[in-house]
XYZ file of C-alpha atoms in Angstrom:
630
model
C -14.487 -14.541 2.226
C -15.489 -17.674 4.144
C -12.244 -18.976 5.720
C -9.629 -16.485 6.920
C -6.152 -17.483 8.066
C -4.603 -15.333 10.801
C -0.856 -15.519 11.486
C 0.264 -13.721 14.642
C 3.807 -12.679 15.629
C 5.782 -14.333 18.451
C 4.858 -11.528 20.864
C 1.260 -10.391 20.494
C -1.442 -9.025 22.746
C -4.932 -10.378 23.199
C -6.285 -7.017 22.013
C -4.270 -7.210 18.801
C -5.703 -10.648 18.090
C -9.285 -9.547 18.747
C -8.844 -6.515 16.473
C -8.551 -8.994 13.603
C -10.824 -11.826 14.671
C -13.907 -9.743 15.489
C -14.292 -8.008 12.074
C -13.842 -11.341 10.298
C -16.578 -12.961 12.381
C -18.835 -9.930 11.958
C -18.579 -10.278 8.167
C -19.538 -13.956 8.273
C -16.066 -15.502 8.007
C -14.568 -18.291 10.059
C -11.026 -17.972 11.396
C -8.032 -20.288 11.605
C -5.372 -18.618 13.764
C -1.742 -19.705 13.951
C -0.275 -18.605 17.279
C 3.124 -19.244 18.864
C 3.622 -22.127 21.245
C 2.778 -21.518 24.893
C -0.049 -19.094 24.044
C -2.984 -20.298 26.162
C -5.257 -17.272 25.719
C -6.204 -17.950 22.058
C -6.886 -21.591 22.923
C -9.216 -20.509 25.703
C -10.983 -18.152 23.302
C -11.500 -20.978 20.808
C -12.830 -23.196 23.591
C -15.323 -20.537 24.674
C -16.439 -20.045 21.065
C -16.948 -23.790 20.700
C -19.122 -23.870 23.804
C -21.609 -21.534 22.154
C -22.998 -24.643 20.489
C -24.754 -23.089 17.511
C -21.669 -22.506 15.345
C -18.800 -24.819 16.270
C -15.589 -24.162 14.399
C -15.951 -20.425 13.831
C -12.641 -19.889 15.681
C -9.886 -22.472 15.271
C -6.463 -22.095 16.861
C -3.235 -23.864 15.920
C -0.284 -23.551 18.297
C 2.913 -24.118 16.420
C 6.150 -22.690 15.045
C 6.274 -19.882 12.503
C 7.280 -22.401 9.830
C 3.633 -23.503 9.670
C 2.628 -20.071 8.341
C 3.233 -20.802 4.635
C 1.406 -24.127 4.964
C -1.661 -22.426 6.430
C -1.532 -19.617 3.884
C -1.259 -22.031 0.948
C -4.082 -24.312 2.052
C -6.720 -24.377 -0.731
C -9.657 -23.680 1.581
C -8.201 -20.430 2.939
C -9.549 -17.426 1.026
C -7.594 -14.685 2.802
C -4.517 -14.543 4.999
C -4.008 -11.775 7.559
C -0.352 -11.677 8.580
C 1.166 -9.646 11.415
C 4.907 -9.738 11.876
C 8.299 -8.707 10.588
C 8.762 -7.092 7.185
C 11.051 -9.784 5.796
C 8.718 -12.548 6.954
C 5.830 -10.795 5.225
C 7.877 -10.451 2.065
C 8.677 -14.175 2.098
C 5.035 -15.097 2.702
C 3.935 -12.878 -0.151
C 6.275 -14.681 -2.490
C 4.975 -18.030 -1.240
C 1.392 -17.015 -2.015
C 2.192 -15.603 -5.462
C -0.214 -17.163 -7.919
C -2.028 -19.233 -5.290
C -5.162 -17.108 -5.479
C -5.528 -16.239 -1.789
C -5.728 -12.603 -0.768
C -3.018 -11.407 1.586
C -3.332 -8.637 4.150
C -0.061 -7.491 5.693
C 0.537 -5.545 8.897
C 4.320 -5.347 9.059
C 6.906 -3.885 11.362
C 6.613 -2.259 14.757
C 8.509 1.019 14.396
C 6.660 4.285 14.976
C 7.594 7.937 14.569
C 7.404 10.943 16.869
C 7.941 14.402 15.388
C 8.513 17.344 17.757
C 8.539 20.973 16.619
C 8.575 23.040 19.813
C 7.965 22.708 23.564
C 9.301 19.358 24.773
C 7.190 18.912 27.926
C 4.404 16.556 26.885
C 6.413 15.029 24.060
C 8.921 13.493 26.481
C 6.129 11.501 28.096
C 4.965 10.612 24.605
C 8.407 9.129 23.892
C 8.271 7.109 27.111
C 4.821 5.782 26.273
C 5.742 5.020 22.655
C 9.099 3.304 23.208
C 9.872 2.639 26.869
C 6.794 0.957 28.267
C 5.280 -2.504 28.134
C 2.639 -1.135 25.766
C 5.320 -0.341 23.194
C 5.198 -2.718 20.224
C 8.554 -1.580 18.824
C 11.203 1.088 18.592
C 10.771 4.785 17.926
C 12.217 7.155 15.358
C 12.360 10.621 16.947
C 12.671 13.813 14.890
C 13.234 17.024 16.856
C 13.434 20.560 15.529
C 16.854 22.115 16.039
C 15.474 24.968 18.152
C 14.458 22.549 20.929
C 17.011 19.786 20.333
C 19.278 20.424 23.332
C 16.403 20.859 25.765
C 14.675 17.705 24.530
C 17.793 15.533 24.764
C 18.437 16.687 28.347
C 14.862 15.967 29.403
C 14.898 12.562 27.756
C 18.083 11.498 29.504
C 16.740 12.666 32.870
C 13.480 10.806 32.266
C 15.371 7.657 31.246
C 17.089 7.648 34.617
C 13.743 7.543 36.415
C 12.354 4.536 34.555
C 11.966 1.339 36.536
C 12.654 -2.044 35.010
C 12.059 -5.585 36.154
C 9.743 -8.542 35.781
C 6.394 -7.919 34.087
C 4.497 -9.398 37.039
C 5.669 -6.481 39.169
C 3.101 -3.712 38.762
C 5.597 -1.048 39.868
C 7.891 -1.387 36.837
C 7.719 0.659 33.636
C 9.541 -1.851 31.431
C 9.452 -5.610 31.615
C 11.494 -8.365 30.019
C 10.669 -9.459 26.489
C 11.678 -12.593 24.626
C 15.410 -13.271 24.033
C 15.121 -12.571 20.306
C 14.059 -8.970 21.023
C 17.051 -8.527 23.326
C 19.458 -9.900 20.714
C 17.979 -7.688 17.999
C 18.310 -4.561 20.148
C 21.849 -5.438 21.251
C 23.011 -6.012 17.669
C 21.448 -2.736 16.538
C 23.244 -0.813 19.308
C 26.584 -2.410 18.439
C 26.185 -1.583 14.751
C 25.083 1.976 15.533
C 28.228 2.551 17.599
C 30.378 1.267 14.737
C 28.637 3.710 12.387
C 29.462 6.713 14.572
C 26.404 7.063 16.802
C 26.315 8.166 20.425
C 24.422 5.761 22.670
C 22.864 6.665 26.026
C 21.385 3.968 28.242
C 19.668 4.114 31.611
C 22.068 2.851 34.273
C 19.665 1.978 37.103
C 18.265 -1.076 35.372
C 18.489 -4.850 35.877
C 21.651 -6.222 34.339
C 20.336 -9.736 33.842
C 19.864 -10.972 30.296
C 17.614 -10.733 28.313
C 16.717 -7.286 29.682
C 17.621 -4.351 27.429
C 17.611 -0.942 29.135
C 15.964 2.145 27.598
C 18.351 3.380 24.928
C 18.718 6.709 23.127
C 20.786 6.789 19.924
C 21.842 10.089 18.360
C 24.324 11.219 15.742
C 23.731 8.506 13.143
C 24.533 9.695 9.609
C 21.283 9.765 7.593
C 22.672 7.412 4.942
C 24.038 4.833 7.398
C 22.496 1.340 7.356
C 21.178 1.672 10.915
C 19.480 4.977 10.101
C 17.618 3.275 7.253
C 16.791 0.057 9.116
C 13.786 -0.475 11.356
C 14.422 0.590 14.957
C 13.777 -2.280 17.419
C 12.311 -2.072 20.922
C 13.281 -0.412 23.303
C 15.498 1.919 21.275
C 14.889 5.537 20.288
C 16.835 6.814 17.290
C 16.825 10.630 17.412
C 17.804 13.136 14.740
C 17.281 16.846 14.158
C 15.594 18.829 11.397
C 15.372 22.519 10.554
C 12.081 23.084 8.737
C 8.781 21.276 8.311
C 9.610 20.649 4.657
C 12.869 18.944 5.636
C 11.070 16.811 8.235
C 8.548 15.598 5.657
C 11.348 14.772 3.223
C 13.174 12.724 5.876
C 10.100 10.789 6.996
C 8.574 10.207 3.571
C 11.937 9.070 2.236
C 11.883 5.925 4.374
C 10.206 2.719 3.154
C 7.998 2.433 6.255
C 4.648 4.122 6.796
C 2.945 2.775 9.906
C 2.060 5.302 12.602
C 3.350 8.693 13.712
C 2.591 11.461 16.167
C 3.184 15.189 15.739
C 3.775 17.327 18.834
C 3.477 21.081 18.505
C 1.901 24.060 20.233
C 1.067 25.485 16.795
C -1.984 23.607 15.582
C -1.668 24.865 12.015
C 1.876 23.531 11.702
C 0.885 20.231 13.319
C -1.956 19.751 10.839
C 0.321 20.639 7.923
C 2.762 17.948 9.017
C -0.042 15.489 9.728
C -1.442 15.936 6.237
C 1.987 15.650 4.628
C 3.219 12.510 6.397
C 2.901 9.322 4.353
C 1.590 7.273 7.246
C -1.479 5.179 7.911
C -2.209 6.728 11.318
C -1.183 10.150 12.642
C -1.888 11.536 16.119
C -1.649 15.227 17.005
C -0.166 15.829 20.488
C -0.862 12.230 21.508
C 0.477 8.779 20.707
C -0.994 5.309 20.454
C -4.711 6.122 20.680
C -6.970 3.353 19.394
C -10.684 2.941 18.840
C -12.573 0.080 17.140
C -14.549 2.577 15.049
C -11.403 4.210 13.619
C -9.371 2.552 10.832
C -5.807 1.654 11.765
C -3.259 0.565 9.197
C -0.189 1.562 7.258
C 1.283 2.149 3.841
C 4.463 1.360 1.932
C 6.402 -1.503 3.570
C 4.310 -1.320 6.730
C 1.575 -3.137 4.835
C -1.721 -2.113 3.334
C -4.281 -3.963 5.461
C -6.629 -2.274 7.907
C -8.462 -3.086 11.081
C -11.077 -0.955 12.751
C -13.795 1.132 11.138
C -15.397 0.405 7.785
C -11.982 -0.165 6.209
C -11.397 -3.049 8.606
C -14.715 -4.644 7.652
C -14.051 -4.343 3.915
C -10.892 -6.425 4.427
C -13.101 -9.503 4.822
C -15.549 -8.886 1.983
C -15.485 -9.356 -1.762
C -17.948 -8.080 -4.379
C -20.990 -10.238 -4.940
C -20.440 -12.698 -7.756
C -16.650 -12.777 -7.423
C -15.504 -16.403 -7.656
C -13.857 -18.040 -4.689
C -10.175 -18.822 -4.688
C -9.040 -21.204 -7.418
C -6.292 -23.386 -5.915
C -2.978 -24.166 -7.531
C -3.280 -21.655 -10.349
C 0.428 -21.481 -11.054
C 2.050 -24.604 -9.699
C 4.309 -24.947 -12.756
C 5.212 -21.285 -13.171
C 8.716 -20.099 -12.320
C 8.415 -16.544 -11.014
C 12.175 -16.061 -11.215
C 12.032 -16.247 -15.003
C 8.451 -15.077 -15.665
C 8.455 -12.144 -18.083
C 12.224 -11.917 -17.912
C 12.670 -11.383 -21.629
C 10.595 -10.596 -24.676
C 10.163 -13.540 -27.091
C 13.055 -13.206 -29.543
C 11.113 -13.756 -32.770
C 9.192 -10.533 -33.284
C 8.006 -9.692 -36.806
C 9.630 -6.499 -37.943
C 7.460 -3.423 -38.139
C 7.833 -0.338 -40.255
C 10.781 1.952 -39.747
C 9.992 4.308 -36.876
C 11.656 7.687 -36.792
C 12.207 9.838 -33.744
C 8.652 11.235 -33.919
C 6.366 8.444 -35.137
C 2.837 9.336 -36.063
C 0.295 8.318 -33.441
C -1.038 5.861 -32.549
C 2.011 3.716 -33.261
C 4.401 5.097 -30.646
C 4.424 4.920 -26.857
C 2.449 7.615 -25.077
C 4.856 8.929 -22.427
C 5.095 12.378 -20.901
C 2.116 13.721 -22.832
C 3.371 12.830 -26.315
C 3.948 9.874 -28.603
C 7.535 8.724 -28.876
C 9.601 5.855 -30.217
C 10.478 2.960 -27.898
C 13.991 2.364 -26.669
C 14.201 -0.863 -28.664
C 13.297 1.000 -31.889
C 11.070 -1.945 -32.828
C 7.367 -2.629 -33.121
C 4.921 -5.507 -33.196
C 2.056 -6.139 -35.630
C -1.574 -6.124 -34.553
C -3.907 -8.328 -36.566
C -7.644 -8.083 -36.990
C -10.118 -10.939 -36.578
C -9.427 -12.145 -40.139
C -5.684 -12.358 -39.593
C -4.980 -9.281 -41.693
C -2.580 -6.594 -40.550
C -4.420 -3.934 -38.565
C -1.439 -1.815 -37.597
C 1.803 -1.704 -35.640
C 2.424 -0.693 -32.051
C 5.703 0.064 -30.338
C 7.551 -2.705 -28.505
C 8.164 -1.204 -25.080
C 10.690 -2.497 -22.573
C 12.317 -1.783 -19.227
C 13.760 1.568 -20.328
C 10.367 2.733 -21.544
C 8.781 1.725 -18.239
C 11.412 3.757 -16.386
C 10.715 6.778 -18.594
C 6.969 6.413 -18.060
C 7.332 6.132 -14.272
C 9.601 9.173 -14.193
C 7.066 11.184 -16.192
C 4.276 10.026 -13.868
C 6.275 11.051 -10.792
C 6.864 14.502 -12.206
C 3.137 14.952 -12.770
C 2.049 13.427 -9.432
C 2.387 16.451 -7.083
C 0.479 18.757 -9.394
C -2.336 16.291 -10.045
C -2.699 15.287 -6.386
C -2.904 18.975 -5.506
C -5.746 19.632 -7.941
C -9.167 20.237 -6.459
C -11.808 17.518 -6.917
C -13.681 19.863 -9.233
C -10.645 20.282 -11.487
C -10.185 16.512 -11.747
C -13.867 16.092 -12.566
C -13.671 18.732 -15.295
C -10.822 16.919 -17.062
C -12.608 13.563 -16.894
C -15.741 15.131 -18.338
C -13.698 16.811 -21.069
C -12.279 13.425 -22.061
C -15.794 11.955 -22.090
C -16.944 14.699 -24.455
C -13.938 14.084 -26.707
C -14.671 10.352 -26.879
C -18.260 11.056 -27.839
C -16.914 12.722 -30.970
C -14.799 9.636 -31.708
C -17.565 7.038 -31.478
C -17.512 6.128 -35.216
C -13.709 5.780 -35.308
C -13.501 3.692 -32.157
C -16.429 1.502 -33.206
C -14.711 0.875 -36.535
C -11.552 -0.242 -34.730
C -13.575 -2.668 -32.643
C -15.427 -3.973 -35.678
C -12.130 -4.947 -37.286
C -11.437 -7.062 -34.193
C -14.472 -9.209 -34.955
C -17.065 -7.325 -32.923
C -20.382 -6.675 -34.639
C -20.918 -3.009 -35.439
C -23.917 -2.700 -33.130
C -22.032 -4.298 -30.237
C -18.973 -2.172 -31.022
C -20.984 1.049 -30.804
C -22.546 -0.173 -27.571
C -19.107 -0.816 -26.036
C -17.856 2.619 -27.050
C -20.914 4.289 -25.564
C -20.538 2.235 -22.385
C -16.879 3.283 -22.236
C -17.840 6.944 -22.057
C -20.144 6.474 -19.072
C -17.399 5.702 -16.470
C -15.796 9.071 -17.191
C -19.032 10.887 -16.369
C -19.622 8.669 -13.322
C -16.159 9.009 -11.809
C -16.078 12.696 -12.642
C -19.198 13.150 -10.531
C -17.678 11.081 -7.730
C -14.459 13.078 -7.894
C -16.396 16.315 -7.550
C -18.169 14.958 -4.468
C -15.000 13.695 -2.802
C -14.329 14.755 0.754
C -12.969 13.591 4.071
C -14.970 12.069 6.910
C -14.940 13.416 10.454
C -15.948 11.036 13.209
C -15.819 11.199 16.994
C -14.011 8.330 18.707
C -15.782 8.217 22.060
C -13.971 10.319 24.649
C -10.761 10.404 22.632
C -11.813 13.249 20.387
C -12.453 13.726 16.674
C -10.689 11.731 13.968
C -10.410 12.822 10.352
C -10.546 9.934 7.872
C -8.571 11.068 4.840
C -8.590 9.420 1.427
C -5.245 10.098 -0.236
C -3.867 9.215 -3.685
C -1.671 6.147 -3.929
C 0.841 7.993 -6.109
C 2.019 6.327 -9.310
C -0.370 3.488 -10.148
C 0.505 0.804 -12.711
C -2.411 -0.863 -14.518
C -2.259 -3.917 -16.785
C -5.514 -4.139 -18.747
C -7.360 -7.309 -19.797
C -8.059 -8.421 -23.354
C -11.835 -8.685 -22.990
C -13.813 -5.511 -23.777
C -10.537 -3.668 -24.434
C -11.877 -0.113 -24.577
C -14.408 -0.432 -21.769
C -11.908 -2.109 -19.425
C -9.268 0.516 -20.259
C -11.558 3.423 -19.368
C -13.138 1.646 -16.376
C -9.709 1.199 -14.779
C -8.276 4.559 -15.790
C -11.176 6.757 -14.634
C -11.215 5.857 -10.891
C -7.429 6.033 -10.731
C -7.453 9.595 -12.061
C -10.506 10.616 -10.042
C -8.661 9.799 -6.813
C -5.572 11.809 -7.715
C -3.200 9.125 -9.012
C -0.932 9.309 -12.012
C -0.952 6.209 -14.195
C 1.393 3.961 -16.166
C -0.828 1.654 -18.185
C -0.355 -1.425 -20.362
C -3.381 -1.742 -22.690
C -4.983 -4.874 -24.087
C -2.476 -7.045 -25.888
C -4.875 -8.041 -28.664
C -6.347 -4.606 -29.329
C -4.064 -1.829 -28.016
C -4.908 0.633 -30.807
C -8.113 1.688 -29.040
C -6.171 2.927 -26.014
C -3.739 4.774 -28.264
C -6.653 6.440 -30.053
C -7.846 7.761 -26.686
C -4.305 8.974 -25.972
C -4.593 11.401 -28.877
C -7.287 13.256 -26.952
C -5.415 12.968 -23.662
C -2.377 14.577 -25.293
C -4.325 17.815 -25.709
C -6.466 17.652 -22.556
C -4.327 16.188 -19.765
C -1.123 17.463 -18.137
C 2.035 15.808 -19.434
C 2.833 12.593 -17.584
C -0.597 12.179 -16.010
C -1.341 9.102 -18.137
C 1.409 7.062 -19.783
C 0.653 4.098 -22.049
C 3.315 1.487 -22.821
C 2.614 -1.256 -25.357
C 4.526 -4.485 -25.887
C 4.836 -7.948 -24.402
C 2.460 -7.942 -21.438
C 4.357 -10.436 -19.284
C 7.642 -8.592 -19.723
C 6.093 -5.191 -18.998
C 4.269 -6.599 -15.965
C 7.544 -7.838 -14.532
C 9.152 -4.436 -15.068
C 6.250 -2.696 -13.339
C 6.129 -5.133 -10.422
C 9.842 -4.769 -9.695
C 9.961 -0.990 -10.074
C 10.555 0.560 -6.652
C 8.891 3.900 -7.464
C 5.479 2.482 -8.367
C 3.165 2.672 -5.382
C 0.534 0.118 -6.487
C -0.154 -2.367 -9.275
C -3.451 -3.562 -10.754
C -3.159 -6.658 -12.920
C -6.028 -7.981 -15.043
C -4.382 -10.628 -17.144
C -3.860 -14.369 -17.141
C -4.166 -16.576 -14.080
C -0.575 -17.693 -14.550
C 0.733 -14.176 -14.043
C -1.403 -13.348 -11.014
C 1.646 -13.194 -8.818
C 3.145 -10.621 -6.545
C 5.590 -7.777 -6.204
C 8.717 -8.165 -4.131
C 8.770 -4.610 -2.807
C 5.446 -5.005 -0.942
C 3.465 -2.531 -3.031
C -0.311 -3.158 -2.966
C -1.206 -5.537 -5.796
C -4.739 -6.158 -7.040
C -5.131 -9.139 -9.374
C -8.144 -10.760 -10.992
C -6.697 -14.289 -10.634
C -7.480 -14.970 -14.289
C -11.241 -14.524 -13.801
C -13.037 -12.288 -16.331
C -14.719 -9.218 -14.896
C -18.131 -7.945 -15.998
C -17.008 -4.462 -17.011
C -20.427 -3.699 -18.474
C -22.071 -4.222 -15.061
C -22.031 -1.233 -12.731
C -21.143 -3.291 -9.644
C -17.891 -4.524 -11.213
C -17.122 -1.809 -13.740
C -17.808 1.223 -11.543
C -18.492 -0.186 -8.082
C -17.113 0.705 -4.648
C -14.279 -1.820 -4.912
C -12.556 0.363 -7.500
C -12.871 3.395 -5.234
C -11.408 1.472 -2.295
C -8.470 0.265 -4.376
C -7.727 3.646 -5.965
C -6.864 5.510 -2.752
C -5.454 4.824 0.681
C -6.899 5.761 4.044
C -5.202 7.866 6.688
C -6.619 8.364 10.177
C -5.666 11.789 11.546
C -6.428 12.097 15.268
C -7.106 15.713 16.179
C -6.207 17.233 19.571
C -8.826 17.619 22.261
C -8.592 19.251 25.693
C -5.563 20.911 27.267
């Protein structure tokens, strides 16, 4: 990726900086790091790198205020920006970079989770290490099973009283003093929590000088209160109780954050069940905060989707061979506040559509064709300008229906074995082989020569066989992280994946994007090619009989308007956009977005049409640290 911009938070560690600089250098990139003022260590590192002589300029450090972040991120020569910081700052930066062409990797928030199911002994020390030490990056959300709630709260309050606070230069203290902004944030959170009915316990034997905030335990917050939903700042612990493992998973997975968590239990089977079920980037069993350069570390949801460590961390700084570099100023005249806000008013009227239109003219939602909410359609013309057919004009309501259908199908599809997913992909491939003449005829009417049309249809069948084979071979990777024990690298479905297809090679691109998404356990809401959507709807006729209802949902209509609806929908976990450069923007709710920046993709080449990049984008990684020793 050549030049990588690194933006670090006001309070960062040297280790955190090196976790991001080293992989970038290893992959052949140079780094421009923006660090806060009065941060001499990065400057010394840049000086040492410059003294190597052979490669001056591989590490460049700018000391300045956070306001320089957007300027660095928007600079035309920067190909990727790695941002570490607060969630709202990351959201603002993402909006700034919308349409600029630079890739953005986000590592947001500092809150972590600790889930305790039984004996509280070791977990209490885990709480201290996670929230009440100088190694703690942020606050802690503590979930304790009701059977051990009273015992755990007593032990925590006793342990709080033994903590020592003071200046960081004193090696005998457990907690030092952080910057004034951290103190103000913690104080405001405590005041708001009290107003919302919480009980607050603070260690009394602590320095009273500002800006020192003592270890704080908050209990009794109503689950729906603003403080219970907000990120917990350092050095606060927000504790709540749960009854069953199912309830604990519902509580944790219902929050917008998905950084790191630890599960403490004497029952290994229960701990692994919870570890598998948590929607987190990193999960430790009976430990907290373990790190290793060979193990991927990252998050999901609003905690960001970038990784450092392991192969995942190296892939962050690579792009497929042949991919063009960033094109600057793609969308300088585009207003993202109004982009795709409404469908163009002058739509030619289509034929009258009853409640059960004959396919392929309706929307394919929930396993069947149905009329759109607008009860209108748009004409599709062939290469000669003659009417080829009508497709439904989908809108925001249809997107909501499609997402709801996809969510209903998601648990069942994600729970299918790799072999079952492969069998369905192969069944669709066999069905398309029987439709080669029909699909080739559709393509021919779009101006494609018959020979080339047949070749595209035959090429479109191959990804289904390829990804079916890859789905059948899917598995998890077990690696040993030095003396810290084994780590299971899991590849999990994203959930509901929205895909906006390109106009070039409409059938091949449609299948090439759909197949890896399904192979990795996702359900899909898809917008087909705007110029030739009938091919996708032809394929939907086979999917209606082969696939579970809601697994694949196809919505036709104005692409810009549908893209906006998909990007703003809060229940879509990821978005792939292969459209115009002008629309290569962003999503405000921090879902992972993959855009082609207006550059055509060689779908007929294996590296781009069925390469490893698609597999990386179609699933997320989770590092599950397994227990070792006593």
